[in-house]
Every structure is written in structure tokens, then in C-alpha cells.
Amino acid sequence: MKWIRYFVVLVVWTNYYAVFSQENKPTETTPKMNSKFCLAIHGGAGNMLKKGLTPEKETEYLNTMKEALQKGYGMLAQGSEAVDVVEAVIKVLEDSPLFNAGKGSVFSHDGTNEMDAAIMDGKSLDAGAVATVRKIKNPISAAKAIMRKSKFVFLSGKGAEKFAALNNIEIVDSTYFFTQARWDEYLKVKDSKKTKLDHDNSSGYLEPFNSSTDKYGTVGCVVLDGFGNLAAGTSTGGTVNKDYNRIGDSPIIGAGTYANNKTCAVSCTGHGEDFIKLVAAYDVSALMEYKKLKLKTAAKRVIKKITEIKGRGGLIAVDHKGNISMEFSTNGMFRGAVDKDGKMEVYIYKN
């Protein structure tokens, strides 16, 4: 009978090993990590002059961008997915009064803060966006909630705020977004029709304010995660003194924000109307997919097109191979990137 006991033990062990191996075998829901993950951010583009920033303020901007990049890199190194990284990185920038998003949003013609944001998943092509919201602490989180939990893609105003509240996205009193610097800027032009591109402090075809110290800008993030998936997100307070509930390119999928695993992830910043006209973010992807251009070539071509219609601005992009491009036609763009090895770069000016 001893051989029977041995046989039973052998059968039990064989079955256990088969089940254990199957449970621990990588599947579609447990993909393998790769080592190409990276991300890039921007904090707005404009006609920035180095003399317009004090050394202290310049350091503050650079440190905040580094904080955002470190947040994203830490999450990627731990295996976080691209869309979650995009949200977390943009929240760091939204929570800073330095940029024109979230806490630092500029004031509209009516003296209110009206914020827009969008996020897109390159793996599924799912997307979510909000526009003209006034009480959502982090608009990018509301955009992600729409992407994940709504049958719609784009919500605006009070409807977007109601959806956000129902999905446990933090709602705050509108006074949270107030900053004195933004208010003072608004008071200078509230009785005029002047508007301003992010960071302008010199002449342009938009009429700039006489400001050399108060800088702010739309924020964005593009990510390639350790599973080979891309994602992009953008968040903004719009333009100073905008009226009629104007909406720019940032929350419009394909114009200011786009991601597709086949090609790239893109976030734009600048004069939104021009990026909308050219469907700029998608155009980068289309040039790669249909004309087989490399990322940098495609990004440069799109910014050239923006310039040709007398537009201004920039974009950041990352492709499915981990290449990063940060292109702009203005004197400067707050921007930075970090690669898989943790090598970090942050810049403000063109040269």
C-alpha cells in the first residue's frame, strides 16, 4: 500500500504546482514591467525674459517642477500606471500658486476663476475632460473620474462639479483659488478687452500686460509607464480677462491633449484658439502614424504650423519608445523631464 500513498502525494503535488504556476504566470492583467518609463511636464509658454524673474522666484519655479517630476518618477518606479502618474504630477502643479491651473488660476472678465482640464489613456483611447469649473480643487482629478466612471467624455460648469462631488472629488469654496498677484493683474485690465498668453511680458500679437514679475501658465504632463502605456493630461485657468465662458485647447481631446499607444502622448500650451484650429496634439500623432515621422520631427512640424498662422505656444510629447520632445515658438516654456534612470532636467528659457 506504500506505493499508493506515494502516488497520492505525487498527484497532489503535481496539481498544486500547476495551480501555483498558473496563478503566478504573467497575464494580460499582470503585465511585465519594462525599463523605458519616463515623463515630461510643462508649466506654460510665453514671451518670458530672464530679467523678468528674480533669482529667488526662478528657483521657486525650478524646485516646484522638480517636485512634480520626482513625484511622477517615484510612482513609475513602483509600477504605477501612466494615467495615475499624470494625475498625481499635475496635482502638484495645480496646488502651486505659481502656475495658471488650480490654486494659481487667473481671473476671467467677470472676476471668477474658470478652470479646464483633460486626461487621455493611450492604451484604451479613453478620455475625460472638464471645462469652466469653479469649485473643483483639482480639475485633473475630475477629468480622470469622468474618463473612468462616466459614459461621457466632456462635462462643463455646474454639471461637472456635481459629477465630481458624487464621485468624491474634493470640492472647495471658490475663495480657495484666490491669489493676490492674480487679482492685481486682473484689476489692471478688467475694464478693457485685453487678454494675455501665459507668461507674456513683451509685445506680441495678443496685447500683454505691463508685468515683468508675475508669471503663470497652463500645466501639462505626458508619461510612458513601465508597461509601455502612454497618457497625457493638461490643466489650465485659461487666459486673464477672458469672457463669455471661453474655453481653450487644453480640455479638448486632439487639440491640447492626446495620447495613443501606437504613437505618442502630447500636451500643448499657448494661444488655445490656434491649437484648436490645427487639432495640434492629434496632428503630432497623425504625422507619426501616417507619415512615419519621428516624434521630434512631427512635434517641430506642428509648432511650425502654429507659427505659420501667427500663433504662439509649445508642446511636450513622449513616444512609445521613450523619446521625449519639448518644442515651442516663444522665448520660453517652463518644462522638464526625467528618464528611467532618474536623470532630471528642468528649463525655463529658450537658450
Tab-separated table of C-alpha atoms in Angstrom:
chain	number	residue	atom	x	y	z
A	1	MET	CA	0.000	0.000	0.000
A	2	LYS	CA	3.039	2.258	0.365
A	3	TRP	CA	3.188	2.836	-3.384
A	4	ILE	CA	-0.441	4.082	-3.308
A	5	ARG	CA	0.450	6.717	-0.697
A	6	TYR	CA	3.404	7.839	-2.819
A	7	PHE	CA	1.130	8.037	-5.850
A	8	VAL	CA	-1.431	10.193	-3.996
A	9	VAL	CA	1.286	12.559	-2.743
A	10	LEU	CA	2.704	12.863	-6.254
A	11	VAL	CA	-0.730	13.691	-7.738
A	12	VAL	CA	-1.450	16.304	-5.049
A	13	TRP	CA	1.957	17.953	-5.506
A	14	THR	CA	1.626	17.970	-9.302
A	15	ASN	CA	-1.784	19.646	-9.123
A	16	TYR	CA	-0.561	22.195	-6.567
A	17	TYR	CA	2.443	23.090	-8.704
A	18	ALA	CA	0.282	23.502	-11.802
A	19	VAL	CA	-2.149	25.824	-9.992
A	20	PHE	CA	0.655	27.824	-8.349
A	21	SER	CA	2.479	28.258	-11.649
A	22	GLN	CA	-0.689	29.361	-13.436
A	23	GLU	CA	-1.554	31.900	-10.698
A	24	ASN	CA	1.897	33.444	-10.886
A	25	LYS	CA	2.218	33.396	-14.644
A	26	PRO	CA	2.063	36.923	-16.161
A	27	THR	CA	-1.263	37.571	-17.881
A	28	GLU	CA	-2.921	40.486	-19.633
A	29	THR	CA	-3.950	41.809	-16.234
A	30	THR	CA	-0.485	41.406	-14.728
A	31	PRO	CA	1.867	42.651	-17.461
A	32	LYS	CA	5.617	42.626	-17.132
A	33	MET	CA	7.410	45.871	-16.345
A	34	ASN	CA	9.976	47.283	-18.758
A	35	SER	CA	12.737	49.790	-18.121
A	36	LYS	CA	11.776	52.579	-20.531
A	37	PHE	CA	9.423	54.576	-18.320
A	38	CYS	CA	9.791	58.359	-18.390
A	39	LEU	CA	7.781	61.568	-18.180
A	40	ALA	CA	7.820	65.234	-19.138
A	41	ILE	CA	5.974	68.298	-17.858
A	42	HIS	CA	5.316	71.880	-18.896
A	43	GLY	CA	4.142	74.909	-16.968
A	44	GLY	CA	3.150	77.175	-19.841
A	45	ALA	CA	4.824	79.024	-22.683
A	46	GLY	CA	5.172	82.735	-23.390
A	47	ASN	CA	7.456	85.630	-24.162
A	48	MET	CA	9.481	85.322	-20.985
A	49	LEU	CA	12.616	87.351	-20.381
A	50	LYS	CA	15.266	86.287	-17.895
A	51	LYS	CA	15.364	89.787	-16.415
A	52	GLY	CA	11.681	89.408	-15.568
A	53	LEU	CA	12.324	86.755	-12.888
A	54	THR	CA	14.246	87.315	-9.690
A	55	PRO	CA	16.756	84.564	-8.839
A	56	GLU	CA	14.556	83.628	-5.875
A	57	LYS	CA	11.410	83.291	-7.982
A	58	GLU	CA	13.278	81.384	-10.677
A	59	THR	CA	14.480	78.905	-8.060
A	60	GLU	CA	10.926	78.542	-6.778
A	61	TYR	CA	9.690	77.589	-10.245
A	62	LEU	CA	12.516	75.129	-10.842
A	63	ASN	CA	12.032	73.487	-7.444
A	64	THR	CA	8.293	73.061	-7.980
A	65	MET	CA	8.876	71.429	-11.353
A	66	LYS	CA	11.459	69.129	-9.769
A	67	GLU	CA	8.964	68.196	-7.062
A	68	ALA	CA	6.406	67.255	-9.710
A	69	LEU	CA	8.932	65.197	-11.667
A	70	GLN	CA	10.133	63.412	-8.535
A	71	LYS	CA	6.538	62.559	-7.640
A	72	GLY	CA	5.988	61.011	-11.055
A	73	TYR	CA	9.301	59.174	-11.170
A	74	GLY	CA	8.710	57.637	-7.751
A	75	MET	CA	5.317	56.334	-8.832
A	76	LEU	CA	6.652	54.934	-12.110
A	77	ALA	CA	9.495	53.165	-10.330
A	78	GLN	CA	6.915	51.481	-8.091
A	79	GLY	CA	4.878	50.277	-11.067
A	80	SER	CA	2.096	52.878	-11.223
A	81	GLU	CA	0.084	53.238	-14.418
A	82	ALA	CA	0.528	56.189	-16.744
A	83	VAL	CA	-2.869	57.820	-16.154
A	84	ASP	CA	-2.413	57.743	-12.387
A	85	VAL	CA	1.023	59.318	-12.722
A	86	VAL	CA	-0.321	62.070	-14.979
A	87	GLU	CA	-2.995	62.915	-12.419
A	88	ALA	CA	-0.585	62.958	-9.461
A	89	VAL	CA	2.032	65.075	-11.257
A	90	ILE	CA	-0.495	67.641	-12.455
A	91	LYS	CA	-1.989	67.878	-8.961
A	92	VAL	CA	1.413	69.037	-7.684
A	93	LEU	CA	1.353	71.829	-10.271
A	94	GLU	CA	-2.330	72.648	-9.700
A	95	ASP	CA	-1.666	73.026	-5.972
A	96	SER	CA	1.112	75.549	-6.602
A	97	PRO	CA	0.105	79.231	-6.975
A	98	LEU	CA	2.969	79.677	-9.442
A	99	PHE	CA	1.063	78.256	-12.389
A	100	ASN	CA	-2.195	79.064	-14.139
A	101	ALA	CA	-4.044	75.942	-13.012
A	102	GLY	CA	-5.892	75.063	-9.815
A	103	LYS	CA	-4.727	77.302	-6.960
A	104	GLY	CA	-2.947	79.758	-9.257
A	105	SER	CA	-5.708	80.182	-11.830
A	106	VAL	CA	-6.205	83.599	-13.380
A	107	PHE	CA	-9.425	85.618	-13.265
A	108	SER	CA	-11.974	85.901	-16.044
A	109	HIS	CA	-13.648	89.158	-17.159
A	110	ASP	CA	-16.349	88.526	-14.544
A	111	GLY	CA	-13.772	88.220	-11.763
A	112	THR	CA	-14.129	84.455	-11.393
A	113	ASN	CA	-11.769	81.514	-11.790
A	114	GLU	CA	-12.869	79.210	-14.619
A	115	MET	CA	-10.739	76.089	-14.977
A	116	ASP	CA	-10.399	73.422	-17.664
A	117	ALA	CA	-8.595	70.060	-17.702
A	118	ALA	CA	-8.324	66.853	-19.704
A	119	ILE	CA	-6.659	63.458	-19.478
A	120	MET	CA	-6.301	60.623	-22.003
A	121	ASP	CA	-5.223	56.985	-21.766
A	122	GLY	CA	-3.150	55.904	-24.761
A	123	LYS	CA	-3.863	52.209	-24.199
A	124	SER	CA	-7.658	52.368	-24.455
A	125	LEU	CA	-8.088	55.833	-26.021
A	126	ASP	CA	-10.456	56.612	-23.153
A	127	ALA	CA	-10.519	60.266	-22.164
A	128	GLY	CA	-12.154	62.677	-19.730
A	129	ALA	CA	-12.402	66.456	-19.620
A	130	VAL	CA	-13.942	69.345	-17.690
A	131	ALA	CA	-14.412	72.997	-18.596
A	132	THR	CA	-15.400	76.232	-16.817
A	133	VAL	CA	-15.418	74.651	-13.363
A	134	ARG	CA	-15.095	76.957	-10.359
A	135	LYS	CA	-15.131	74.773	-7.243
A	136	ILE	CA	-13.168	71.601	-8.034
A	137	LYS	CA	-9.865	71.724	-6.137
A	138	ASN	CA	-8.050	69.584	-8.706
A	139	PRO	CA	-9.742	69.681	-12.110
A	140	ILE	CA	-7.425	66.953	-13.435
A	141	SER	CA	-8.892	64.521	-10.873
A	142	ALA	CA	-12.391	65.328	-12.075
A	143	ALA	CA	-11.279	64.691	-15.652
A	144	LYS	CA	-9.890	61.298	-14.674
A	145	ALA	CA	-13.094	60.421	-12.810
A	146	ILE	CA	-15.077	61.215	-15.961
A	147	MET	CA	-12.761	59.009	-18.001
A	148	ARG	CA	-13.090	56.120	-15.568
A	149	LYS	CA	-16.699	56.396	-14.377
A	150	SER	CA	-18.806	58.297	-16.901
A	151	LYS	CA	-20.351	57.330	-20.228
A	152	PHE	CA	-19.476	60.860	-21.375
A	153	VAL	CA	-16.096	62.384	-22.193
A	154	PHE	CA	-16.584	66.108	-21.622
A	155	LEU	CA	-18.550	67.837	-18.837
A	156	SER	CA	-18.702	71.532	-18.019
A	157	GLY	CA	-19.759	74.027	-15.369
A	158	LYS	CA	-22.129	73.044	-12.588
A	159	GLY	CA	-22.790	69.653	-14.165
A	160	ALA	CA	-19.111	68.766	-14.000
A	161	GLU	CA	-18.958	69.962	-10.389
A	162	LYS	CA	-21.998	67.842	-9.474
A	163	PHE	CA	-20.427	64.771	-11.090
A	164	ALA	CA	-17.156	65.432	-9.278
A	165	ALA	CA	-18.884	65.721	-5.887
A	166	LEU	CA	-20.817	62.492	-6.460
A	167	ASN	CA	-17.521	60.749	-7.172
A	168	ASN	CA	-15.698	62.034	-4.079
A	169	ILE	CA	-13.563	64.597	-5.881
A	170	GLU	CA	-12.726	67.406	-3.468
A	171	ILE	CA	-14.943	70.482	-3.790
A	172	VAL	CA	-13.793	73.779	-2.262
A	173	ASP	CA	-15.134	77.273	-1.866
A	174	SER	CA	-14.191	79.492	-4.790
A	175	THR	CA	-12.088	81.649	-2.440
A	176	TYR	CA	-9.536	78.788	-2.345
A	177	PHE	CA	-8.316	79.785	-5.806
A	178	PHE	CA	-7.746	83.449	-4.931
A	179	THR	CA	-4.182	84.755	-5.037
A	180	GLN	CA	-3.361	88.430	-4.672
A	181	ALA	CA	-0.968	88.522	-7.608
A	182	ARG	CA	-3.619	87.159	-9.984
A	183	TRP	CA	-6.228	89.556	-8.632
A	184	ASP	CA	-3.943	92.562	-9.041
A	185	GLU	CA	-3.224	91.510	-12.624
A	186	TYR	CA	-6.942	91.262	-13.319
A	187	LEU	CA	-7.681	94.690	-11.840
A	188	LYS	CA	-5.296	96.295	-14.334
A	189	VAL	CA	-7.391	95.213	-17.296
A	190	LYS	CA	-10.864	94.300	-16.089
A	191	ASP	CA	-12.392	97.318	-17.859
A	192	SER	CA	-10.696	96.519	-21.163
A	193	LYS	CA	-10.799	93.735	-23.706
A	194	LYS	CA	-7.143	92.789	-23.252
A	195	THR	CA	-6.171	89.174	-22.769
A	196	LYS	CA	-2.787	87.578	-22.269
A	197	LEU	CA	-0.905	84.457	-23.252
A	198	ASP	CA	0.815	82.525	-20.471
A	199	HIS	CA	3.951	84.302	-19.233
A	200	ASP	CA	3.919	87.210	-21.681
A	201	ASN	CA	5.960	90.231	-20.642
A	202	SER	CA	6.787	91.660	-24.039
A	203	SER	CA	4.851	92.670	-27.127
A	204	GLY	CA	3.011	90.137	-29.163
A	205	TYR	CA	0.004	89.939	-31.379
A	206	LEU	CA	-2.014	89.497	-28.202
A	207	GLU	CA	-1.871	92.601	-26.057
A	208	PRO	CA	0.247	91.838	-22.983
A	209	PHE	CA	0.110	93.419	-19.575
A	210	ASN	CA	2.900	95.600	-18.193
A	211	SER	CA	4.151	92.873	-15.908
A	212	SER	CA	7.678	91.575	-15.594
A	213	THR	CA	7.440	89.533	-12.420
A	214	ASP	CA	4.120	87.711	-12.232
A	215	LYS	CA	4.452	84.538	-14.294
A	216	TYR	CA	1.937	81.775	-14.653
A	217	GLY	CA	0.975	79.124	-17.147
A	218	THR	CA	-1.099	76.167	-18.209
A	219	VAL	CA	0.350	72.884	-16.915
A	220	GLY	CA	0.680	69.520	-18.587
A	221	CYS	CA	2.233	66.078	-18.238
A	222	VAL	CA	2.999	63.195	-20.625
A	223	VAL	CA	4.030	59.742	-19.413
A	224	LEU	CA	5.312	56.412	-20.695
A	225	ASP	CA	4.879	53.873	-17.893
A	226	GLY	CA	6.715	50.657	-17.183
A	227	PHE	CA	4.096	48.624	-19.039
A	228	GLY	CA	4.569	50.530	-22.294
A	229	ASN	CA	1.414	52.595	-21.960
A	230	LEU	CA	1.150	56.309	-22.709
A	231	ALA	CA	-1.008	59.008	-21.135
A	232	ALA	CA	-1.339	62.783	-21.341
A	233	GLY	CA	-3.032	65.449	-19.256
A	234	THR	CA	-3.422	69.240	-19.304
A	235	SER	CA	-4.908	71.704	-16.809
A	236	THR	CA	-5.436	75.465	-17.049
A	237	GLY	CA	-7.172	78.527	-15.687
A	238	GLY	CA	-7.465	79.919	-19.211
A	239	THR	CA	-6.490	83.454	-20.167
A	240	VAL	CA	-6.639	86.561	-17.998
A	241	ASN	CA	-9.822	88.603	-18.514
A	242	LYS	CA	-11.428	86.030	-20.828
A	243	ASP	CA	-15.180	86.420	-21.223
A	244	TYR	CA	-18.284	84.547	-22.417
A	245	ASN	CA	-17.038	81.366	-20.675
A	246	ARG	CA	-14.291	80.994	-23.264
A	247	ILE	CA	-12.726	77.514	-23.485
A	248	GLY	CA	-9.272	76.977	-24.956
A	249	ASP	CA	-7.490	73.934	-26.311
A	250	SER	CA	-6.432	72.337	-23.017
A	251	PRO	CA	-9.589	70.263	-22.340
A	252	ILE	CA	-10.273	69.476	-25.992
A	253	ILE	CA	-9.122	65.973	-26.891
A	254	GLY	CA	-6.959	66.195	-30.001
A	255	ALA	CA	-6.363	69.935	-29.727
A	256	GLY	CA	-4.499	70.412	-26.439
A	257	THR	CA	-4.347	66.843	-25.139
A	258	TYR	CA	-3.900	63.484	-26.867
A	259	ALA	CA	-2.437	60.021	-26.247
A	260	ASN	CA	-2.226	56.861	-28.338
A	261	ASN	CA	-0.013	53.869	-27.575
A	262	LYS	CA	0.669	53.472	-31.293
A	263	THR	CA	2.410	56.833	-31.468
A	264	CYS	CA	2.761	59.336	-28.643
A	265	ALA	CA	1.258	61.372	-25.804
A	266	VAL	CA	1.016	65.167	-26.199
A	267	SER	CA	0.138	68.177	-24.016
A	268	CYS	CA	0.029	71.686	-25.500
A	269	THR	CA	0.243	75.226	-24.152
A	270	GLY	CA	-0.127	78.608	-25.780
A	271	HIS	CA	-2.819	80.580	-27.580
A	272	GLY	CA	-5.517	77.930	-27.464
A	273	GLU	CA	-7.539	79.067	-30.452
A	274	ASP	CA	-4.625	78.318	-32.783
A	275	PHE	CA	-4.092	74.842	-31.332
A	276	ILE	CA	-7.816	74.144	-31.739
A	277	LYS	CA	-7.775	75.221	-35.401
A	278	LEU	CA	-4.928	72.838	-36.210
A	279	VAL	CA	-6.011	69.995	-33.906
A	280	ALA	CA	-2.395	70.251	-32.824
A	281	ALA	CA	-1.988	67.431	-30.310
A	282	TYR	CA	-3.565	64.862	-32.618
A	283	ASP	CA	-1.592	66.208	-35.565
A	284	VAL	CA	1.664	65.131	-33.916
A	285	SER	CA	0.278	61.607	-33.596
A	286	ALA	CA	-1.097	61.599	-37.142
A	287	LEU	CA	2.212	62.686	-38.628
A	288	MET	CA	3.885	59.799	-36.828
A	289	GLU	CA	1.262	57.214	-37.747
A	290	TYR	CA	0.572	58.124	-41.359
A	291	LYS	CA	3.754	59.859	-42.498
A	292	LYS	CA	6.021	57.728	-40.324
A	293	LEU	CA	7.797	60.779	-38.912
A	294	LYS	CA	9.845	60.541	-35.747
A	295	LEU	CA	8.487	62.252	-32.638
A	296	LYS	CA	10.777	65.278	-32.653
A	297	THR	CA	10.264	65.906	-36.372
A	298	ALA	CA	6.492	65.680	-36.005
A	299	ALA	CA	6.436	67.972	-32.963
A	300	LYS	CA	8.605	70.574	-34.684
A	301	ARG	CA	6.389	70.489	-37.767
A	302	VAL	CA	3.259	71.129	-35.718
A	303	ILE	CA	4.815	74.095	-33.912
A	304	LYS	CA	5.919	75.418	-37.310
A	305	LYS	CA	2.307	75.185	-38.487
A	306	ILE	CA	1.214	77.139	-35.402
A	307	THR	CA	3.746	79.851	-36.257
A	308	GLU	CA	2.575	79.992	-39.861
A	309	ILE	CA	-0.912	81.051	-38.740
A	310	LYS	CA	0.671	83.641	-36.423
A	311	GLY	CA	0.073	81.527	-33.351
A	312	ARG	CA	2.374	81.022	-30.390
A	313	GLY	CA	2.978	78.322	-27.856
A	314	GLY	CA	4.567	74.951	-27.328
A	315	LEU	CA	4.036	71.301	-26.559
A	316	ILE	CA	5.604	68.362	-24.777
A	317	ALA	CA	5.423	64.817	-26.118
A	318	VAL	CA	6.723	61.313	-25.451
A	319	ASP	CA	6.530	58.362	-27.831
A	320	HIS	CA	6.078	54.643	-27.223
A	321	LYS	CA	9.854	54.149	-27.323
A	322	GLY	CA	10.568	56.662	-24.556
A	323	ASN	CA	11.761	59.544	-26.738
A	324	ILE	CA	10.812	62.992	-25.406
A	325	SER	CA	10.316	66.242	-27.316
A	326	MET	CA	9.665	69.707	-25.849
A	327	GLU	CA	9.089	72.230	-28.641
A	328	PHE	CA	7.936	75.869	-28.531
A	329	SER	CA	7.959	79.039	-30.624
A	330	THR	CA	8.083	81.585	-27.794
A	331	ASN	CA	11.028	82.951	-25.782
A	332	GLY	CA	10.486	80.385	-23.093
A	333	MET	CA	8.456	77.494	-21.716
A	334	PHE	CA	8.555	76.092	-18.204
A	335	ARG	CA	9.441	72.468	-18.878
A	336	GLY	CA	11.216	69.419	-17.550
A	337	ALA	CA	11.704	65.687	-17.969
A	338	VAL	CA	13.012	62.647	-16.122
A	339	ASP	CA	14.123	59.320	-17.622
A	340	LYS	CA	14.157	55.750	-16.294
A	341	ASP	CA	17.477	56.329	-14.527
A	342	GLY	CA	16.106	59.298	-12.614
A	343	LYS	CA	18.087	61.837	-14.654
A	344	MET	CA	16.158	65.070	-14.339
A	345	GLU	CA	16.256	68.255	-16.411
A	346	VAL	CA	14.262	71.458	-15.884
A	347	TYR	CA	14.336	74.588	-18.022
A	348	ILE	CA	12.632	77.965	-18.392
A	349	TYR	CA	14.157	79.950	-21.247
A	350	LYS	CA	14.842	79.105	-24.866
A	351	ASN	CA	18.620	79.064	-24.553
